[in-house]
Every structure is written in C-alpha cells, then in structure tokens.
Coordinates of C-alpha atoms in Angstrom, one line a residue:
Chain A
M1 CA 0.1 -0.2 0.0
D2 CA 1.1 3.5 -1.0
L3 CA 0.4 6.1 1.6
K4 CA 0.3 8.5 -1.8
E5 CA -3.0 6.5 -2.5
L6 CA -4.5 7.5 0.9
Y7 CA -3.2 10.9 0.9
R8 CA -3.8 12.2 -2.5
D9 CA -3.0 15.7 -3.4
V10 CA -6.9 16.4 -3.6
I11 CA -7.2 15.1 0.0
L12 CA -4.4 17.1 1.3
D13 CA -5.7 20.1 -0.6
H14 CA -8.9 20.0 1.0
N15 CA -7.8 19.1 4.2
K16 CA -5.6 22.3 4.2
R17 CA -8.2 24.5 2.9
P18 CA -11.5 23.1 3.7
R19 CA -14.4 24.7 1.5
N20 CA -17.7 25.7 2.7
F21 CA -16.5 25.3 6.3
G22 CA -18.7 27.0 8.8
V23 CA -22.2 27.5 9.9
L24 CA -25.7 27.9 8.6
A25 CA -28.2 29.7 10.9
P26 CA -31.7 27.9 10.9
P27 CA -34.0 27.2 9.2
A28 CA -31.0 25.4 7.7
T29 CA -31.4 22.3 9.1
S30 CA -28.1 20.3 10.9
A31 CA -27.0 17.3 12.6
R32 CA -23.8 16.3 14.7
G33 CA -21.8 13.6 14.1
H34 CA -18.9 12.0 16.3
N35 CA -16.2 9.2 15.9
P36 CA -15.3 8.2 19.4
L37 CA -12.6 6.4 18.4
C38 CA -10.3 9.1 17.2
G39 CA -12.5 12.0 18.6
D40 CA -13.3 13.6 15.2
Q41 CA -16.3 15.8 15.9
L42 CA -18.6 17.5 12.9
T43 CA -21.8 19.4 12.3
I44 CA -23.3 19.5 8.9
Y45 CA -25.4 22.1 8.0
A46 CA -27.8 22.1 4.9
K47 CA -30.1 24.7 3.5
V48 CA -32.9 22.6 1.2
E49 CA -35.3 24.3 -0.9
N50 CA -38.1 22.7 -2.9
G51 CA -36.2 19.2 -2.8
I52 CA -32.9 21.0 -3.9
I53 CA -29.5 21.4 -1.6
K54 CA -29.2 25.3 -2.1
E55 CA -26.1 25.4 0.6
L56 CA -24.2 23.1 2.4
K57 CA -21.5 23.8 5.4
F58 CA -19.8 21.7 7.9
E59 CA -17.6 22.7 10.9
G60 CA -15.7 20.4 13.4
S61 CA -12.5 18.9 14.1
G62 CA -10.9 15.8 12.6
C63 CA -8.2 14.0 10.7
A64 CA -7.3 14.7 7.2
I65 CA -9.7 11.9 5.7
S66 CA -12.7 13.1 7.6
V67 CA -12.2 17.1 6.8
A68 CA -11.2 16.2 3.1
S69 CA -14.0 13.9 2.7
A70 CA -16.7 16.5 4.3
S71 CA -15.2 19.6 2.1
L72 CA -15.3 17.4 -1.1
M73 CA -19.1 16.2 0.0
T74 CA -20.0 19.9 0.3
E75 CA -18.8 20.8 -3.0
A76 CA -20.0 17.9 -4.6
L77 CA -23.6 18.0 -3.3
T78 CA -24.4 22.1 -3.3
G79 CA -27.1 22.4 -5.8
K80 CA -28.3 18.9 -6.3
T81 CA -31.6 17.3 -5.5
L82 CA -32.2 14.9 -2.4
G83 CA -32.7 12.1 -4.7
Q84 CA -29.1 12.8 -6.3
A85 CA -27.8 13.3 -2.7
D86 CA -29.1 9.9 -1.9
T87 CA -27.9 8.2 -4.8
L88 CA -24.0 9.6 -4.3
Y89 CA -24.3 8.6 -0.8
T90 CA -25.0 5.0 -1.7
Q91 CA -22.2 5.2 -4.5
I92 CA -19.7 6.6 -1.8
H93 CA -20.6 4.1 0.6
A94 CA -19.8 1.3 -2.2
L95 CA -16.7 2.9 -2.8
L96 CA -15.2 3.3 0.6
T97 CA -16.2 -0.4 1.4
H98 CA -15.9 -2.6 -1.6
A99 CA -12.3 -3.3 -1.9
D100 CA -13.0 -5.4 -4.8
T101 CA -14.4 -2.9 -7.0
P102 CA -11.7 -1.3 -9.2
D103 CA -12.3 2.4 -10.0
S104 CA -12.7 1.7 -13.6
T105 CA -15.6 -0.5 -13.4
S106 CA -17.7 2.3 -12.0
T107 CA -20.2 3.4 -14.2
V108 CA -20.7 6.7 -12.4
D109 CA -17.9 9.7 -12.7
L110 CA -17.6 10.5 -9.1
G111 CA -15.0 13.5 -9.9
K112 CA -12.9 14.5 -7.2
L113 CA -14.6 12.4 -4.8
A114 CA -13.0 9.0 -6.5
A115 CA -9.8 10.6 -4.4
L116 CA -11.5 8.9 -1.6
S117 CA -11.2 5.3 -3.1
G118 CA -7.8 5.3 -1.4
V119 CA -9.3 4.7 2.0
R120 CA -10.7 1.5 1.4
E121 CA -7.2 0.0 1.4
F122 CA -7.1 1.3 4.8
P123 CA -10.2 -0.4 7.0
A124 CA -9.4 1.7 9.9
R125 CA -10.0 4.5 8.2
V126 CA -13.3 4.1 6.4
K127 CA -15.0 5.6 9.6
C128 CA -13.5 8.8 9.3
A129 CA -14.4 9.3 5.4
S130 CA -17.9 8.1 6.1
L131 CA -18.8 9.9 9.2
C132 CA -19.8 13.1 7.2
W133 CA -22.0 11.3 4.9
H134 CA -23.7 9.7 7.5
T135 CA -24.1 13.0 9.6
L136 CA -25.6 14.5 6.2
Q137 CA -28.2 11.5 6.2
A138 CA -29.2 12.7 9.6
A139 CA -29.2 16.2 8.6
L140 CA -31.6 15.8 5.8
N141 CA -33.9 12.9 7.4
D142 CA -33.5 12.7 11.5
P143 CA -31.7 15.9 12.6
T144 CA -32.2 15.2 16.3
T145 CA -30.5 12.1 16.6
P146 CA -26.4 12.4 16.8
V147 CA -24.4 10.4 14.7
C148 CA -21.9 7.9 16.0
T149 CA -19.7 5.7 14.1
E150 CA -19.3 3.1 17.0
Chain B
M1 CA 19.9 -1.1 42.6
T2 CA 22.8 -2.0 40.4
P3 CA 24.8 1.2 39.7
H4 CA 25.3 1.8 35.8
N5 CA 27.9 4.4 35.5
D6 CA 28.3 3.2 31.9
R7 CA 25.3 3.9 30.1
S8 CA 26.7 1.5 27.4
A9 CA 26.8 -1.6 29.8
L10 CA 23.1 -0.9 30.6
A11 CA 22.3 -0.5 26.8
K12 CA 24.1 -3.8 26.3
K13 CA 22.3 -5.8 28.8
F14 CA 19.0 -4.7 27.5
A15 CA 19.7 -5.4 23.7
Q16 CA 19.5 -9.2 24.6
Y17 CA 15.9 -9.2 25.5
K18 CA 14.1 -8.4 22.2
A19 CA 15.0 -12.1 21.3
D20 CA 12.8 -13.3 24.0
F21 CA 10.0 -11.7 22.3
P22 CA 8.9 -13.9 19.3
I23 CA 6.4 -11.1 17.9
L24 CA 8.8 -8.5 17.8
S25 CA 10.9 -10.2 14.9
Q26 CA 8.2 -9.9 12.0
T27 CA 7.9 -6.9 9.5
I28 CA 4.8 -4.8 9.1
H29 CA 4.1 -3.4 5.5
G30 CA 7.7 -4.8 4.7
K31 CA 9.4 -2.9 7.8
P32 CA 10.5 -4.4 10.8
L33 CA 8.2 -3.9 13.6
V34 CA 8.9 -1.4 15.9
Y35 CA 6.5 -1.6 18.8
L36 CA 5.9 1.8 20.6
D37 CA 2.4 0.8 22.2
N38 CA 3.5 -0.9 25.4
G39 CA 1.2 1.3 27.4
A40 CA -1.9 -0.2 25.7
S41 CA -0.8 -3.8 25.9
A42 CA 3.0 -5.0 26.4
Q43 CA 4.3 -7.9 24.3
R44 CA 4.8 -11.6 25.9
P45 CA 8.2 -13.2 26.1
M46 CA 8.4 -17.0 25.3
A47 CA 8.6 -17.8 29.1
V48 CA 5.3 -16.7 29.3
I49 CA 3.9 -18.3 26.5
D50 CA 5.5 -21.6 27.4
A51 CA 4.4 -21.4 30.8
E52 CA 0.7 -21.1 29.4
Q53 CA 1.3 -24.0 27.5
R54 CA 2.8 -26.1 29.7
Y55 CA 0.0 -25.5 32.1
A56 CA -2.6 -26.4 29.3
T57 CA -0.7 -29.5 28.2
S58 CA 0.3 -31.0 31.5
M59 CA -1.6 -29.3 34.6
H60 CA -5.2 -28.4 33.3
A61 CA -8.3 -29.1 35.6
N62 CA -10.8 -27.1 37.8
V63 CA -9.2 -25.9 40.7
H64 CA -10.2 -26.2 44.3
R65 CA -12.6 -29.1 43.4
G66 CA -11.3 -32.6 42.6
V67 CA -9.2 -35.2 44.5
H68 CA -7.5 -36.2 41.3
T69 CA -4.2 -35.4 40.2
L70 CA -4.8 -32.8 37.6
S71 CA -7.0 -30.8 39.7
Q72 CA -4.4 -30.8 42.5
R73 CA -1.7 -29.6 39.9
A74 CA -4.0 -26.9 38.6
T75 CA -4.8 -25.7 42.2
D76 CA -1.0 -25.9 42.9
A77 CA -0.4 -23.7 39.9
Y78 CA -3.0 -21.1 40.4
E79 CA -2.3 -20.6 43.9
G80 CA 1.4 -20.8 43.3
A81 CA 0.8 -17.7 40.9
R82 CA -0.9 -16.0 43.8
E83 CA 1.8 -16.5 46.0
R84 CA 4.2 -15.0 43.1
V85 CA 2.1 -12.1 42.9
R86 CA 2.1 -11.6 46.7
S87 CA 6.0 -11.6 46.9
F88 CA 6.4 -9.4 43.9
L89 CA 4.3 -6.8 45.8
N90 CA 5.6 -7.6 49.1
A91 CA 2.0 -7.8 50.4
K92 CA 1.6 -9.4 53.9
S93 CA -0.7 -12.4 52.9
S94 CA -1.8 -13.9 49.9
N95 CA -5.2 -13.6 51.2
E96 CA -4.8 -10.0 50.2
I97 CA -4.3 -11.0 46.3
I98 CA -7.7 -11.3 44.6
F99 CA -7.2 -12.4 40.9
T100 CA -9.8 -10.3 38.2
R101 CA -10.2 -10.0 34.6
G102 CA -7.9 -6.6 34.6
T103 CA -7.6 -3.3 36.5
T104 CA -10.9 -2.3 35.3
E105 CA -12.4 -5.2 37.0
A106 CA -10.6 -4.7 40.0
I107 CA -11.7 -1.0 40.5
N108 CA -15.5 -2.2 39.6
L109 CA -15.2 -4.8 42.5
V110 CA -13.8 -2.1 45.0
A111 CA -16.6 0.6 43.9
Q112 CA -19.5 -2.1 44.0
S113 CA -18.1 -4.0 47.1
Y114 CA -16.2 -1.6 49.3
A115 CA -17.9 2.0 48.3
R116 CA -21.3 1.3 47.3
P117 CA -22.7 -0.2 50.6
R118 CA -20.9 2.7 52.6
L119 CA -21.7 5.8 50.8
G120 CA -24.6 8.1 50.9
P121 CA -25.6 11.7 50.2
N122 CA -22.8 14.0 51.2
D123 CA -20.0 11.6 50.9
E124 CA -17.4 12.4 48.5
I125 CA -14.9 10.1 46.2
L126 CA -12.0 12.0 45.5
I127 CA -10.1 11.3 42.0
T128 CA -7.8 13.1 40.0
W129 CA -7.9 14.9 36.5
L130 CA -5.6 12.5 35.3
E131 CA -7.4 9.4 35.5
H132 CA -8.2 6.6 32.8
H133 CA -11.9 6.3 32.2
A134 CA -11.5 2.9 34.2
N135 CA -10.9 5.0 37.2
I136 CA -13.9 7.7 36.6
V137 CA -16.8 5.6 35.5
P138 CA -17.0 3.1 38.2
W139 CA -17.3 6.0 40.7
Q140 CA -19.6 7.8 38.8
M141 CA -21.9 4.7 38.7
V142 CA -21.6 4.2 42.7
A143 CA -22.5 8.1 42.8
A144 CA -25.4 7.8 40.9
A145 CA -26.7 5.0 43.0
T146 CA -25.8 6.5 46.6
G147 CA -26.1 10.2 45.9
A148 CA -22.4 10.4 46.6
K149 CA -20.3 13.0 45.2
L150 CA -17.4 12.6 42.6
V151 CA -14.6 15.4 43.4
V152 CA -11.9 15.8 40.9
A153 CA -8.4 17.2 41.9
P154 CA -6.7 19.6 39.3
I155 CA -3.7 19.5 37.6
N156 CA -0.9 22.2 36.2
Q157 CA 0.1 22.7 32.5
A158 CA 2.8 20.1 32.8
G159 CA 0.4 17.6 33.6
E160 CA 1.3 17.0 37.2
L161 CA -1.3 16.8 40.0
D162 CA -1.6 19.8 42.0
L163 CA -1.1 18.5 45.3
A164 CA -1.9 21.4 47.6
A165 CA -5.2 21.3 45.8
F166 CA -5.7 17.8 46.4
K167 CA -5.2 18.1 50.0
S168 CA -7.7 21.1 50.3
L169 CA -10.4 18.8 48.8
L170 CA -9.8 16.2 51.3
S171 CA -12.4 16.6 53.9
T172 CA -14.5 15.0 56.5
R173 CA -16.7 14.2 53.6
T174 CA -14.2 12.2 51.9
R175 CA -14.7 8.5 52.2
L176 CA -12.3 7.3 49.5
V177 CA -9.4 8.4 47.3
A178 CA -8.9 6.7 44.0
T179 CA -5.8 7.8 41.8
S180 CA -3.9 6.5 39.2
H181 CA -0.1 6.0 40.2
V182 CA 1.1 6.7 36.7
S183 CA -1.2 8.6 34.1
N184 CA -1.8 6.5 31.0
A185 CA -2.4 9.6 28.8
L186 CA 0.5 11.9 30.1
G187 CA 3.2 9.5 32.1
T188 CA 2.9 11.6 34.8
V189 CA 4.1 9.7 38.0
L190 CA 1.7 10.9 40.8
P191 CA 3.3 11.6 44.3
V192 CA 1.5 8.2 45.7
R193 CA 3.2 8.7 49.1
E194 CA 2.3 11.9 50.0
I195 CA -1.4 11.4 48.5
V196 CA -1.5 8.2 51.1
A197 CA -0.1 10.1 53.8
A198 CA -2.6 13.0 53.5
A199 CA -5.4 10.6 53.1
H200 CA -4.6 8.6 55.9
A201 CA -4.2 11.4 58.3
Q202 CA -7.7 12.1 57.7
G203 CA -8.8 8.6 58.0
V204 CA -9.5 8.2 54.3
P205 CA -8.6 4.8 52.4
V206 CA -6.7 5.1 49.1
L207 CA -7.0 2.9 45.9
L208 CA -4.3 3.2 43.5
D209 CA -4.7 2.4 39.9
G210 CA -1.1 0.8 39.0
A211 CA -1.8 -0.2 35.4
Q212 CA 1.0 2.0 34.1
A213 CA 3.2 1.7 37.1
V214 CA 3.8 -1.9 37.6
P215 CA 5.8 -2.6 34.4
H216 CA 8.3 0.4 35.1
F217 CA 9.4 0.3 38.7
A218 CA 9.3 -2.2 41.8
L219 CA 6.3 -2.0 44.3
D220 CA 6.1 -2.7 48.1
M221 CA 2.7 -2.6 49.4
Q222 CA 3.9 -2.6 53.0
E223 CA 6.0 0.5 52.4
L224 CA 3.6 2.0 50.2
D225 CA 0.8 1.8 52.7
C226 CA -2.1 2.0 50.3
D227 CA -5.5 0.1 51.0
F228 CA -6.2 -1.1 47.3
Y229 CA -3.6 -1.5 44.4
V230 CA -4.8 -2.7 41.0
F231 CA -3.3 -3.8 37.9
S232 CA -3.4 -5.9 34.8
G233 CA -1.3 -8.7 33.6
H234 CA -0.9 -7.7 29.9
K235 CA 0.8 -4.4 30.5
L236 CA 3.5 -6.6 32.6
Y237 CA 4.3 -8.8 29.4
G238 CA 1.8 -11.4 30.7
P239 CA -1.6 -12.6 29.2
T240 CA -4.7 -10.5 28.7
G241 CA -7.7 -11.4 31.1
I242 CA -5.8 -11.7 34.3
G243 CA -5.3 -8.8 36.6
V244 CA -4.9 -8.4 40.4
L245 CA -6.6 -6.5 43.1
Y246 CA -4.4 -6.0 46.2
G247 CA -6.5 -5.1 49.3
R248 CA -5.5 -4.7 52.9
E249 CA -7.1 -7.8 54.7
A250 CA -8.8 -6.0 57.4
L251 CA -10.9 -4.0 54.7
L252 CA -11.3 -7.2 52.3
E253 CA -12.7 -9.1 55.5
E254 CA -15.2 -6.4 55.9
M255 CA -16.5 -6.3 52.3
P256 CA -19.5 -8.2 51.0
P257 CA -18.7 -10.4 48.0
W258 CA -19.3 -8.7 44.6
Q259 CA -20.2 -11.6 42.4
G260 CA -22.1 -15.0 43.6
G261 CA -21.4 -18.4 42.4
G262 CA -19.1 -21.2 42.7
D263 CA -15.7 -21.1 44.6
M264 CA -16.7 -18.1 46.9
I265 CA -19.2 -20.3 48.9
L266 CA -18.4 -22.7 51.9
S267 CA -22.1 -24.0 51.9
V268 CA -25.3 -23.2 50.0
S269 CA -28.9 -24.2 50.9
F270 CA -32.0 -22.6 49.9
Q271 CA -32.0 -21.0 53.4
G272 CA -28.8 -19.3 52.8
T273 CA -25.3 -19.1 51.7
T274 CA -22.2 -19.3 54.0
Y275 CA -19.2 -17.3 51.9
N276 CA -15.9 -18.6 51.7
T277 CA -13.0 -16.9 53.3
L278 CA -10.4 -14.4 51.6
P279 CA -9.4 -14.6 48.8
Y280 CA -12.0 -17.1 47.4
K281 CA -14.8 -14.9 48.6
F282 CA -14.1 -12.4 45.6
E283 CA -13.7 -15.1 42.9
A284 CA -16.7 -16.5 42.0
G285 CA -16.7 -19.2 39.1
T286 CA -13.9 -21.1 37.5
P287 CA -11.0 -18.5 37.7
N288 CA -8.5 -17.7 34.7
M289 CA -5.8 -20.1 35.8
S290 CA -3.9 -20.3 32.6
G291 CA -3.7 -16.2 32.7
A292 CA -2.7 -16.3 36.6
V293 CA 0.1 -19.0 35.7
G294 CA 1.4 -16.9 32.7
L295 CA 1.1 -13.7 34.8
A296 CA 3.4 -15.4 37.4
A297 CA 5.8 -16.4 34.6
A298 CA 5.9 -12.6 33.6
I299 CA 6.6 -11.5 37.0
D300 CA 9.5 -14.2 37.0
Y301 CA 10.8 -12.9 33.7
V302 CA 11.0 -8.9 34.7
D303 CA 12.4 -10.0 38.1
R304 CA 15.1 -11.8 36.6
I305 CA 16.0 -8.9 34.7
G306 CA 15.5 -6.5 37.7
L307 CA 12.9 -3.8 38.1
A308 CA 15.6 -1.2 39.1
D309 CA 17.6 -1.9 36.0
I310 CA 14.6 -1.5 34.0
A311 CA 13.4 1.6 35.5
E312 CA 16.8 3.1 34.8
F313 CA 17.0 1.9 31.3
E314 CA 13.5 3.1 30.5
Q315 CA 14.4 6.5 32.1
D316 CA 17.1 6.8 29.5
L317 CA 14.9 6.0 26.6
L318 CA 12.6 8.6 27.9
V319 CA 15.1 11.4 27.9
H320 CA 16.3 10.2 24.5
A321 CA 12.8 10.3 23.3
T322 CA 12.0 13.6 24.7
H323 CA 14.8 15.2 23.0
A324 CA 14.5 13.5 19.8
L325 CA 10.7 14.5 19.3
T326 CA 11.4 17.8 20.6
A327 CA 13.9 18.4 17.8
V328 CA 11.4 17.7 15.1
A329 CA 10.0 21.0 14.0
G330 CA 6.1 21.2 14.9
V331 CA 6.1 18.8 17.7
R332 CA 4.9 19.6 20.9
I333 CA 4.9 17.2 23.9
I334 CA 1.9 16.7 26.2
G335 CA 2.8 16.2 29.6
T336 CA 6.0 17.4 31.1
A337 CA 5.8 16.4 34.6
A338 CA 9.4 16.3 36.2
D339 CA 8.5 12.6 37.2
K340 CA 7.5 10.3 34.4
A341 CA 7.4 6.9 33.2
S342 CA 8.7 6.1 29.8
L343 CA 5.9 7.4 27.5
V344 CA 5.5 10.2 25.5
S345 CA 2.4 12.1 24.7
F346 CA 2.6 14.6 21.7
V347 CA 0.9 16.3 19.0
V348 CA 2.3 17.5 15.6
D349 CA 1.3 20.8 14.2
G350 CA -0.6 20.6 11.1
V351 CA -1.0 16.6 11.3
H352 CA -4.1 14.8 13.1
P353 CA -2.8 12.0 15.5
H354 CA -5.2 9.7 13.4
D355 CA -3.1 10.5 10.3
L356 CA 0.2 10.2 12.0
G357 CA -0.7 6.9 13.4
T358 CA -1.6 5.5 9.9
I359 CA 1.5 7.1 8.5
L360 CA 3.8 5.7 11.0
D361 CA 2.2 2.4 10.6
Q362 CA 3.4 2.2 7.0
D363 CA 6.8 2.5 8.3
G364 CA 6.1 -0.4 10.8
I365 CA 6.1 1.8 13.7
A366 CA 3.2 1.0 16.1
I367 CA 2.1 3.9 18.3
R368 CA -1.5 4.8 20.0
T369 CA -3.4 7.7 18.9
G370 CA -6.7 9.0 20.1
H371 CA -7.8 10.2 23.7
H372 CA -6.3 7.2 25.4
C373 CA -9.3 6.8 27.3
A374 CA -8.7 9.8 29.2
M375 CA -10.9 12.2 27.5
P376 CA -11.3 14.6 30.7
V377 CA -7.2 14.9 30.3
M378 CA -7.7 15.8 26.6
D379 CA -10.2 18.4 27.4
F380 CA -7.7 20.1 29.9
F381 CA -5.3 20.5 27.2
G382 CA -8.1 21.4 24.5
L383 CA -7.1 18.6 22.2
P384 CA -9.4 15.9 20.6
A385 CA -6.4 13.3 20.7
T386 CA -2.5 13.1 21.1
A387 CA -0.2 10.6 19.6
R388 CA 1.5 8.4 22.3
A389 CA 4.7 6.3 22.2
S390 CA 5.0 4.2 25.1
F391 CA 8.4 2.3 25.9
A392 CA 9.4 -1.1 27.4
F393 CA 12.9 -2.4 28.0
Y394 CA 13.2 -4.0 24.6
N395 CA 12.9 -0.9 23.0
T396 CA 15.9 0.8 21.6
K397 CA 17.3 4.5 21.0
A398 CA 17.5 3.6 17.5
E399 CA 13.9 2.8 17.3
I400 CA 13.4 6.2 19.0
D401 CA 15.2 8.1 16.3
Q402 CA 13.2 5.9 13.6
L403 CA 10.2 7.3 15.1
A404 CA 11.4 10.9 15.0
T405 CA 12.4 10.6 11.5
A406 CA 9.1 9.0 10.4
V407 CA 7.1 12.1 12.3
A408 CA 9.4 14.6 10.3
S409 CA 8.3 13.0 7.2
A410 CA 4.8 12.6 8.0
R411 CA 4.8 16.4 8.7
A412 CA 6.6 17.0 5.4
L413 CA 3.5 15.3 3.7
F414 CA 1.0 17.7 5.1
I415 CA 2.7 21.0 5.0

C-alpha cells in the first residue's frame, strides 16, 4: 500500500483548505456526527429548498480524511436534489467499503470524490471518510439523533 | 539497585531481551516492527507463552474441586501464582491478592463491594484529573446509586497533580481516594506516598490504579501503605484477561462478595449461604488459571531482569525520546511532568494524530493515537487526541530515532 494512495493531493488540499467550512443559521437543518475512536466531531448544515440542496456547510475537527471527505461532499452536493444526494451516498458507501471494485468498473463519474477510493485499503480509516456522509443523511432525514460511528 | 555509571553497559544488557519476544521479530508493511504501544498492551516473552502452554498441556483441570491429580496440579499452579504475586508486591498475605480480569474489573469490585454499601448523600470520592475512564466511570456509577459526589483534584499545565489543591479537597466528607499511580495519557508519576499520607491523616482509604506503574518500577505494598492497588497482567508482559486486586486484609474481610457463584461459598442451601474466606470470597466461578500462571511467569521474567535496572534503562529511553521528538519541527510534547514513566504523548502541528498513526504504521511503527480513554485529560489541554509512544525495556534508542524521523516525514507530507 502506498501512502500517496490514501493522502492524494486532492485530500491534502481539501484538508489544508476546507471548502464550505462554517455554520448556517436556522431554518437550515443540521446534525452532529462523532467518531469516538479518534475524537472526530463535525456538524453538517444544509439549506434545502424545493428538494434542492441550496447550501451545504460543515464545521468541526478531525483527521485529514474526515475533513477532506466533508469538504469534498459539500462541494459535490451543493445545488443537487435530495434524490441525487441519496444516490451519491450509496455510491460513496460502495466506493469506501467494496475493496474488490476497481475504480474503472464504476459507471458513475465521481469526479474529485474518486480520491476517497484509497481509503478502502485502510480499513481502520473508512469511518473517518464516511462520518460526514452519515451525518448528512441525519441532517436531511433525522436531525435530532446525533450520529456515532461506533 | 545496580549502579550503571556506564550507560553502554546498561544498553548492552537490554539489547539481549528483544529476542525473547517472538512477535517482535516480524515485519509490518515490509518494515521491521517498531512496537511503541506498550502502554496499551505489552508483548509476551517466550517464557510466558511456554508457561501457559505447559499449564494447558500438563496441568489443567478445574481448581479447588477435584481430588484427582490434575485438579491438584491446577490448584497448585493457580495458588502458586497467587503467592508469586504476593511476593512481587510484598503484600503481607496471599489472602490480600484477588485475581480479576484486569484493572477495570478490580476497580469495579472495590466500587461495588467497598464503596457502594458505605456511601450516601454528602459523601465524596476524590479522584484526579489524570484518571483513565476505568478510574472515573465506576465511581460515577457508585455516585449515581448512592447520592455521593465525585470530586476531582486539578492538574497543572505540565500534567502534574496539584498536590496542595488535592489536600484541600480532602475533607470529613471524603470516604475514598482513587488515583492513578502513573497517568496513562501523559506518563506523569503521581506523588502517591504524599497522597496516601494525606488521606490516611484524615482516616481516608486510598486505591491506587497501578496499570501503568507496575511494568516500570518495583512496588512494595507494605512500604506504599495504600489500601487497594490494582493492575493488569497484559501491561506487565503477561496474558490478557488476568489482573490483580491487592487489598488490605482487614478491609477485604469487611467487604461483602461482589459476584455470587461457585468457589466463593463454603455451603449453600435455599435457606442461606455461607461465603468462603479470603481470597476466594471474591473469585466466583472458575478463574483464569492459565492467565494467572502466565502472569506469574511474566513476574519471574521481569524480576530476573530486575525492575531497578528496567527503571533506569527506560528513563534513559524517555530522555532520549523527549529530546528526539522535541527536535522535530512542529512537535509539542503534552505532559512535561518532572517525574514521568517511559511514555511520550505529543501532537504535531498540522498533522492530526489519527493520520500520524496511519503514516507511522506504514513504516512499521506502532503507536497509540486518540484520547487514550482519558477524555478529561484531553479536554484539559484542549485537544481531541494525541499520539502516544510508550516504551518497554525491549525498545532501543535506534527505534526512537526511527520514530522521530518518521514523524518529521509525516509532517512534510502535510505542509
């Protein structure tokens, strides 16, 4: 395994300069996520109008993988429909957990998010990358229950 | 203590022991393993592995039950292990040595059997800010059940206990002091003799959590004069699933059994049960004989090397690691107490500890990253997590230099 597979330039860039980092005031919906294993904590804020994610922000602290994943997620989903968000959630979940699925067989173009594929070679780190995605699901569907990876 | 004016003689003595640990000779991701997570769990020497195997292949049956030969052998091995722990701790009597699953179970035993029946509203349990969750949560559970209050003695920016504040928090309401001997998150050695003296002056008993102390220096219960001392076998190069509660005999006598079952009784009828005597009163069910035998072998092994020499050699490693890591740009050591055991907790500017852990693992270097089950300590320093390198006598300065080099390259990746 090559560390550069995990820490690709896109990941390092989004860790150092996270996009859409900040808070959205209500009526934007939000949810908190926590990974007790490593102490990662983040809050996802989503402003949804007519089934479209108008704005998506996050704040918190975490490792490079969790920060970059959240940053990439906000970038990818801003302006998308809730249905598209659901589809992408499923695709990312498969990308992170199906170690036997090579990138090339994927029929969807994940764009920059494909940089997260290196994570699946590091099973201990999958939760870092998936935390923000689970938390977004909670923000959109069940904002009252905090998300915990354990 | 053997004087070692010549450091190289000490290094030479300790260079031979790594070969006793079969697990340490492997490679991880193609690199020789550098195991620096001894504070979480230390590795086992062949002497321990052999002792457990010998027990399983020639001695095993249930203890304290049969008249047949194997049952007698197993009982002798198990009780022999208890006597070995007694002599290791210099406890007065083997009645004071209770085998548990580990430190956590030992603390819970004291919490449920000693504290819970005695405490009520307005009573206080005094702990410190440095505790592992295992020395916090059992007391919170007792407090919730009895209305007692958990009082926490503060620490300073070096990660040392504020002893004056600790003494001022001791009051007529204090019913028990429970404190770590060595902080697992920072390495701080607590002034346990002063703590015991101050508590005893007020008539308050003291439990010491020695999980991180036992591997690093020799102990003497009669000299230390604490009332309870707890530790785990697997941090002392022994097996997992075995630990020890030392308790002053008079206190253990007064305490009711914690768990009921076989072995802890003398007679049972539906009208009532007569409990067994010490130490069996606290060992319900078939115990971990194999673990106890392995722990005794670990104690023999460590004693052969000599804990005084181990302490001296490990202090040398600690000084070296402190210098080597401080020399890496962006590294800040968390926990700078004057008296520390051989572990270094640190953070690296711009590199999250979790990322550091993954990167070092690719170099074959195993360290702990996270909150170390001591979240209040992390909160005190305003950190979500740290990286922790914890050293054993089989580690070397060369390994520490590899760690420092790998930390520097990890930082280079992120800046």
